[in-house]
Amino acid sequence: MVLPAARARGLVAAAKAAQRRRPSPEPASRRAAVYVHWPYCEKRCSYCNFNKYIPRGVEEAAMRNCLVTEVRTLLRLSGVQRVESVFFGGGTPSLASPHTVAAVLEAVAQIAHLPADSEVTLEANPTSSPASRLAEFGAAGVNRLSIGLQSLDDTELQLLGRTHSTSSALRTLAEARRLFPGRVSVDLMLGLPAQQVQRGVLPAPDPELAAEMYQEGRALLREAGFRQYEVSNFARNGALSTHNWTYWQCGQYLGIGPGAHGRFTLQGAGGHAREARIQTLEPDNWMKEVMLFGHGTRKRVPLGKLELLEEVLAMGLRTDVGLTHQHWQQFEPPLTLWDIFGANKEVKELLEQDLLLLDHRGLRCSWQGLAVLDSLLLTLLPRLQEAWHQTTPSPAPGG
């Protein structure tokens, strides 16, 4: 299957036209990432709890039309004028047709400014990604691949329920690196039951062993020139995931497709009513809702100011940069990072233990602290909540 040249030319033309219409940088409230969920897989893997379904006579044209409709609707509802990245996840989006990927990207470019160099990622499994198909996805607009290797041990792959072998995974990886040089990531797992002594039944991963493997793995990657830019993400040569960085910086993102999650502010809401949104899980029901209403949003939860700041803190500290003072102030908190954490006794103990750093740059984890972030948040989140309630007046009774 070859992607029609007219479609590829149309995508480029739409992106250039949008760029001419919007030459100036957009404010944060008008920028977003887009996540597109393809819900189908060849089989169920034992470890995966994402929203996924085994296809039974999937009408891809109908699914494609609904994805296009929903991305148009949510872009208009959000008032987003610039899309900085698009991520096709799943499920197994490499099972979808490159035509579907191209159609979604065209829809984005028709409504918003999609720069020609925007990161467009596709998750791919080795068994559904021969070289010819990867090239077709590239022609459709994909410029970055995330390959689900999970392991390079055939016994572990069988335990996980994967359909590929080590040799096929390495072949796919080699082709991906040839087609998308410098823009390929892989998923690898640790702490698997098969990485321990078997006891006749499948044992739960030992937390101490998993922690040791994590520490050894991150040390090996650092020696190999990889930057640990997030708790579980490593990159070298500056090849960070732009899309994932939006999540950790609490930027806006639109969730498209069955079960997708999003965080964005509705147009005309004054910039103060960011919502957490979840799309309908079941593909058939989601498509019915999209055809009826233009989108299949099942749940909308307005985020209060404190809830948003809790997300900013927890997500920002997952990165090696942490929270800069400037980034924190973008969310208009009533107190600075110094005000909240600077004089707290428990936080001072974490600083003295070299687990946290609080200085002119902001608040961030040390190398040691990044590995135990969850335990640090047990101290930091209650302190944020306490400072918030001390500063923010309670509503009057009956008000």
PDB file of C-alpha atoms in Angstrom, residues 177-353:
ATOM      1  CA  ARG A 177      16.795   3.649  13.249  1.00  0.00           C
ATOM      2  CA  ARG A 178      17.521   3.665   9.519  1.00  0.00           C
ATOM      3  CA  LEU A 179      14.220   5.330   8.647  1.00  0.00           C
ATOM      4  CA  PHE A 180      13.993   7.686  11.656  1.00  0.00           C
ATOM      5  CA  PRO A 181      17.604   8.389  12.648  1.00  0.00           C
ATOM      6  CA  GLY A 182      17.909   9.861  16.126  1.00  0.00           C
ATOM      7  CA  ARG A 183      14.142   9.687  16.707  1.00  0.00           C
ATOM      8  CA  VAL A 184      13.503   6.167  17.979  1.00  0.00           C
ATOM      9  CA  SER A 185      12.662   5.155  21.541  1.00  0.00           C
ATOM     10  CA  VAL A 186      12.178   1.692  23.034  1.00  0.00           C
ATOM     11  CA  ASP A 187      10.227   0.395  26.024  1.00  0.00           C
ATOM     12  CA  LEU A 188      12.029  -2.035  28.336  1.00  0.00           C
ATOM     13  CA  MET A 189      10.727  -3.633  31.524  1.00  0.00           C
ATOM     14  CA  LEU A 190      12.417  -4.664  34.772  1.00  0.00           C
ATOM     15  CA  GLY A 191      11.300  -6.479  37.901  1.00  0.00           C
ATOM     16  CA  LEU A 192       9.589  -9.264  35.937  1.00  0.00           C
ATOM     17  CA  PRO A 193       8.703 -12.482  37.759  1.00  0.00           C
ATOM     18  CA  ALA A 194      10.919 -14.400  35.334  1.00  0.00           C
ATOM     19  CA  GLN A 195      13.902 -12.312  36.450  1.00  0.00           C
ATOM     20  CA  GLN A 196      13.681 -14.089  39.875  1.00  0.00           C
ATOM     21  CA  VAL A 197      13.978 -17.611  41.229  1.00  0.00           C
ATOM     22  CA  GLN A 198      10.794 -19.533  40.402  1.00  0.00           C
ATOM     23  CA  ARG A 199       8.897 -21.213  43.265  1.00  0.00           C
ATOM     24  CA  GLY A 200       6.498 -23.345  41.330  1.00  0.00           C
ATOM     25  CA  VAL A 201       4.051 -20.449  40.944  1.00  0.00           C
ATOM     26  CA  LEU A 202       4.529 -17.063  39.351  1.00  0.00           C
ATOM     27  CA  PRO A 203       5.922 -14.895  42.164  1.00  0.00           C
ATOM     28  CA  ALA A 204       5.265 -11.211  42.583  1.00  0.00           C
ATOM     29  CA  PRO A 205       8.287  -9.071  41.669  1.00  0.00           C
ATOM     30  CA  ASP A 206      10.466  -8.514  44.719  1.00  0.00           C
ATOM     31  CA  PRO A 207      10.484  -4.745  45.421  1.00  0.00           C
ATOM     32  CA  GLU A 208      14.046  -4.724  46.754  1.00  0.00           C
ATOM     33  CA  LEU A 209      15.349  -6.586  43.725  1.00  0.00           C
ATOM     34  CA  ALA A 210      13.400  -4.343  41.349  1.00  0.00           C
ATOM     35  CA  ALA A 211      14.833  -1.262  43.088  1.00  0.00           C
ATOM     36  CA  GLU A 212      18.348  -2.654  42.746  1.00  0.00           C
ATOM     37  CA  MET A 213      17.811  -3.377  39.053  1.00  0.00           C
ATOM     38  CA  TYR A 214      16.472   0.158  38.561  1.00  0.00           C
ATOM     39  CA  GLN A 215      19.522   1.697  40.215  1.00  0.00           C
ATOM     40  CA  GLU A 216      21.930  -0.449  38.215  1.00  0.00           C
ATOM     41  CA  GLY A 217      20.062   0.279  35.004  1.00  0.00           C
ATOM     42  CA  ARG A 218      20.091   4.044  35.434  1.00  0.00           C
ATOM     43  CA  ALA A 219      23.788   3.978  36.340  1.00  0.00           C
ATOM     44  CA  LEU A 220      24.585   1.960  33.202  1.00  0.00           C
ATOM     45  CA  LEU A 221      22.583   4.342  31.038  1.00  0.00           C
ATOM     46  CA  ARG A 222      24.320   7.362  32.549  1.00  0.00           C
ATOM     47  CA  GLU A 223      27.703   5.808  31.789  1.00  0.00           C
ATOM     48  CA  ALA A 224      26.530   5.248  28.197  1.00  0.00           C
ATOM     49  CA  GLY A 225      25.777   8.950  27.791  1.00  0.00           C
ATOM     50  CA  PHE A 226      22.027   8.915  28.451  1.00  0.00           C
ATOM     51  CA  ARG A 227      20.391  11.715  30.405  1.00  0.00           C
ATOM     52  CA  GLN A 228      17.727  10.591  32.866  1.00  0.00           C
ATOM     53  CA  TYR A 229      15.342  13.412  32.097  1.00  0.00           C
ATOM     54  CA  GLU A 230      12.413  11.783  33.933  1.00  0.00           C
ATOM     55  CA  VAL A 231      11.942   9.042  36.512  1.00  0.00           C
ATOM     56  CA  SER A 232      11.625   6.292  33.896  1.00  0.00           C
ATOM     57  CA  ASN A 233      12.833   8.019  30.712  1.00  0.00           C
ATOM     58  CA  PHE A 234      16.354   8.326  29.359  1.00  0.00           C
ATOM     59  CA  ALA A 235      17.679  10.004  26.220  1.00  0.00           C
ATOM     60  CA  ARG A 236      20.953  11.013  24.657  1.00  0.00           C
ATOM     61  CA  ASN A 237      21.887  13.589  22.041  1.00  0.00           C
ATOM     62  CA  GLY A 238      18.998  15.756  23.213  1.00  0.00           C
ATOM     63  CA  ALA A 239      16.354  13.328  21.902  1.00  0.00           C
ATOM     64  CA  LEU A 240      13.792  13.986  24.653  1.00  0.00           C
ATOM     65  CA  SER A 241      10.123  13.245  24.010  1.00  0.00           C
ATOM     66  CA  THR A 242       8.484  16.610  23.388  1.00  0.00           C
ATOM     67  CA  HIS A 243       5.043  15.102  23.849  1.00  0.00           C
ATOM     68  CA  ASN A 244       5.757  13.486  27.220  1.00  0.00           C
ATOM     69  CA  TRP A 245       7.474  16.669  28.375  1.00  0.00           C
ATOM     70  CA  THR A 246       4.134  18.453  27.913  1.00  0.00           C
ATOM     71  CA  TYR A 247       2.577  16.045  30.425  1.00  0.00           C
ATOM     72  CA  TRP A 248       5.288  16.582  33.017  1.00  0.00           C
ATOM     73  CA  GLN A 249       5.132  20.348  32.614  1.00  0.00           C
ATOM     74  CA  CYS A 250       1.331  20.251  33.074  1.00  0.00           C
ATOM     75  CA  GLY A 251       0.733  21.687  29.644  1.00  0.00           C
ATOM     76  CA  GLN A 252      -2.575  21.216  27.866  1.00  0.00           C
ATOM     77  CA  TYR A 253      -3.266  18.037  25.930  1.00  0.00           C
ATOM     78  CA  LEU A 254      -6.298  16.742  24.075  1.00  0.00           C
ATOM     79  CA  GLY A 255      -7.185  13.053  24.380  1.00  0.00           C
ATOM     80  CA  ILE A 256      -8.704  11.648  21.182  1.00  0.00           C
ATOM     81  CA  GLY A 257     -10.166   8.158  20.820  1.00  0.00           C
ATOM     82  CA  PRO A 258     -11.701   5.494  23.104  1.00  0.00           C
ATOM     83  CA  GLY A 259     -10.573   5.878  26.717  1.00  0.00           C
ATOM     84  CA  ALA A 260      -8.164   8.725  26.000  1.00  0.00           C
ATOM     85  CA  HIS A 261      -7.440  11.237  28.781  1.00  0.00           C
ATOM     86  CA  GLY A 262      -7.043  14.988  28.329  1.00  0.00           C
ATOM     87  CA  ARG A 263      -6.362  18.177  30.271  1.00  0.00           C
ATOM     88  CA  PHE A 264      -7.410  21.489  28.764  1.00  0.00           C
ATOM     89  CA  THR A 265      -9.314  24.709  29.341  1.00  0.00           C
ATOM     90  CA  LEU A 266     -12.510  25.332  27.413  1.00  0.00           C
ATOM     91  CA  GLN A 267     -12.492  28.338  25.116  1.00  0.00           C
ATOM     92  CA  GLY A 268     -14.093  31.348  26.766  1.00  0.00           C
ATOM     93  CA  ALA A 269     -13.580  30.001  30.295  1.00  0.00           C
ATOM     94  CA  GLY A 270     -11.201  32.816  31.196  1.00  0.00           C
ATOM     95  CA  GLY A 271      -8.204  30.529  31.515  1.00  0.00           C
ATOM     96  CA  HIS A 272      -9.240  29.332  34.986  1.00  0.00           C
ATOM     97  CA  ALA A 273     -11.302  26.201  34.405  1.00  0.00           C
ATOM     98  CA  ARG A 274      -8.986  23.451  33.232  1.00  0.00           C
ATOM     99  CA  GLU A 275     -10.806  20.138  32.980  1.00  0.00           C
ATOM    100  CA  ALA A 276      -9.698  16.539  33.291  1.00  0.00           C
ATOM    101  CA  ARG A 277     -11.549  14.639  30.578  1.00  0.00           C
ATOM    102  CA  ILE A 278     -11.921  10.934  29.826  1.00  0.00           C
ATOM    103  CA  GLN A 279     -13.378   9.631  26.584  1.00  0.00           C
ATOM    104  CA  THR A 280     -15.820   6.706  26.498  1.00  0.00           C
ATOM    105  CA  LEU A 281     -13.918   3.431  26.821  1.00  0.00           C
ATOM    106  CA  GLU A 282     -15.736   0.997  24.526  1.00  0.00           C
ATOM    107  CA  PRO A 283     -14.937   1.666  20.844  1.00  0.00           C
ATOM    108  CA  ASP A 284     -18.473   0.956  19.563  1.00  0.00           C
ATOM    109  CA  ASN A 285     -20.122   3.185  22.166  1.00  0.00           C
ATOM    110  CA  TRP A 286     -17.473   5.863  21.650  1.00  0.00           C
ATOM    111  CA  MET A 287     -18.138   5.922  17.895  1.00  0.00           C
ATOM    112  CA  LYS A 288     -21.895   6.221  18.454  1.00  0.00           C
ATOM    113  CA  GLU A 289     -21.347   9.219  20.738  1.00  0.00           C
ATOM    114  CA  VAL A 290     -18.949  10.870  18.305  1.00  0.00           C
ATOM    115  CA  MET A 291     -21.449  10.506  15.482  1.00  0.00           C
ATOM    116  CA  LEU A 292     -24.193  11.976  17.674  1.00  0.00           C
ATOM    117  CA  PHE A 293     -22.349  14.754  19.500  1.00  0.00           C
ATOM    118  CA  GLY A 294     -19.055  15.292  17.670  1.00  0.00           C
ATOM    119  CA  HIS A 295     -17.035  13.830  20.549  1.00  0.00           C
ATOM    120  CA  GLY A 296     -17.244  10.908  22.967  1.00  0.00           C
ATOM    121  CA  THR A 297     -16.331  12.543  26.263  1.00  0.00           C
ATOM    122  CA  ARG A 298     -17.667  10.345  29.068  1.00  0.00           C
ATOM    123  CA  LYS A 299     -16.367  12.256  32.096  1.00  0.00           C
ATOM    124  CA  ARG A 300     -15.458  15.913  32.753  1.00  0.00           C
ATOM    125  CA  VAL A 301     -13.930  16.982  36.060  1.00  0.00           C
ATOM    126  CA  PRO A 302     -13.093  20.680  36.624  1.00  0.00           C
ATOM    127  CA  LEU A 303      -9.734  21.020  38.376  1.00  0.00           C
ATOM    128  CA  GLY A 304      -9.609  23.386  41.324  1.00  0.00           C
ATOM    129  CA  LYS A 305      -6.613  25.663  41.794  1.00  0.00           C
ATOM    130  CA  LEU A 306      -5.090  23.488  44.525  1.00  0.00           C
ATOM    131  CA  GLU A 307      -5.639  20.310  42.493  1.00  0.00           C
ATOM    132  CA  LEU A 308      -3.816  21.870  39.555  1.00  0.00           C
ATOM    133  CA  LEU A 309      -0.897  22.966  41.744  1.00  0.00           C
ATOM    134  CA  GLU A 310      -0.665  19.447  43.185  1.00  0.00           C
ATOM    135  CA  GLU A 311      -0.331  18.117  39.638  1.00  0.00           C
ATOM    136  CA  VAL A 312       2.256  20.761  38.772  1.00  0.00           C
ATOM    137  CA  LEU A 313       4.324  19.744  41.811  1.00  0.00           C
ATOM    138  CA  ALA A 314       4.030  15.970  41.404  1.00  0.00           C
ATOM    139  CA  MET A 315       4.568  15.942  37.646  1.00  0.00           C
ATOM    140  CA  GLY A 316       7.311  18.568  37.559  1.00  0.00           C
ATOM    141  CA  LEU A 317       9.419  16.761  40.154  1.00  0.00           C
ATOM    142  CA  ARG A 318       9.427  13.672  37.950  1.00  0.00           C
ATOM    143  CA  THR A 319      11.914  15.470  35.689  1.00  0.00           C
ATOM    144  CA  ASP A 320      15.567  16.212  36.311  1.00  0.00           C
ATOM    145  CA  VAL A 321      14.825  19.921  35.825  1.00  0.00           C
ATOM    146  CA  GLY A 322      12.130  19.876  38.487  1.00  0.00           C
ATOM    147  CA  LEU A 323      10.140  23.057  39.078  1.00  0.00           C
ATOM    148  CA  THR A 324      11.749  26.348  38.204  1.00  0.00           C
ATOM    149  CA  HIS A 325      10.429  29.429  39.985  1.00  0.00           C
ATOM    150  CA  GLN A 326       9.315  30.846  36.637  1.00  0.00           C
ATOM    151  CA  HIS A 327       7.383  27.692  35.713  1.00  0.00           C
ATOM    152  CA  TRP A 328       5.656  27.585  39.116  1.00  0.00           C
ATOM    153  CA  GLN A 329       4.561  31.208  38.790  1.00  0.00           C
ATOM    154  CA  GLN A 330       2.918  30.496  35.415  1.00  0.00           C
ATOM    155  CA  PHE A 331       0.123  28.763  37.343  1.00  0.00           C
ATOM    156  CA  GLU A 332      -0.431  31.853  39.530  1.00  0.00           C
ATOM    157  CA  PRO A 333      -0.021  30.275  42.983  1.00  0.00           C
ATOM    158  CA  PRO A 334      -0.627  32.497  46.034  1.00  0.00           C
ATOM    159  CA  LEU A 335       2.823  31.548  47.411  1.00  0.00           C
ATOM    160  CA  THR A 336       6.281  30.988  45.964  1.00  0.00           C
ATOM    161  CA  LEU A 337       8.220  27.755  46.283  1.00  0.00           C
ATOM    162  CA  TRP A 338      10.370  29.481  48.932  1.00  0.00           C
ATOM    163  CA  ASP A 339       7.264  30.472  50.895  1.00  0.00           C
ATOM    164  CA  ILE A 340       5.836  26.955  50.857  1.00  0.00           C
ATOM    165  CA  PHE A 341       8.903  24.800  51.401  1.00  0.00           C
ATOM    166  CA  GLY A 342      11.778  27.057  52.485  1.00  0.00           C
ATOM    167  CA  ALA A 343      11.174  27.081  56.249  1.00  0.00           C
ATOM    168  CA  ASN A 344       9.558  23.669  56.713  1.00  0.00           C
ATOM    169  CA  LYS A 345      11.466  21.371  59.082  1.00  0.00           C
ATOM    170  CA  GLU A 346      10.695  18.120  57.225  1.00  0.00           C
ATOM    171  CA  VAL A 347      11.664  19.629  53.883  1.00  0.00           C
ATOM    172  CA  LYS A 348      14.906  20.910  55.397  1.00  0.00           C
ATOM    173  CA  GLU A 349      15.717  17.353  56.458  1.00  0.00           C
ATOM    174  CA  LEU A 350      15.251  16.177  52.862  1.00  0.00           C
ATOM    175  CA  LEU A 351      17.535  18.970  51.685  1.00  0.00           C
ATOM    176  CA  GLU A 352      20.169  17.984  54.258  1.00  0.00           C
ATOM    177  CA  GLN A 353      19.923  14.350  53.145  1.00  0.00           C
TER     178      GLN A 353
END
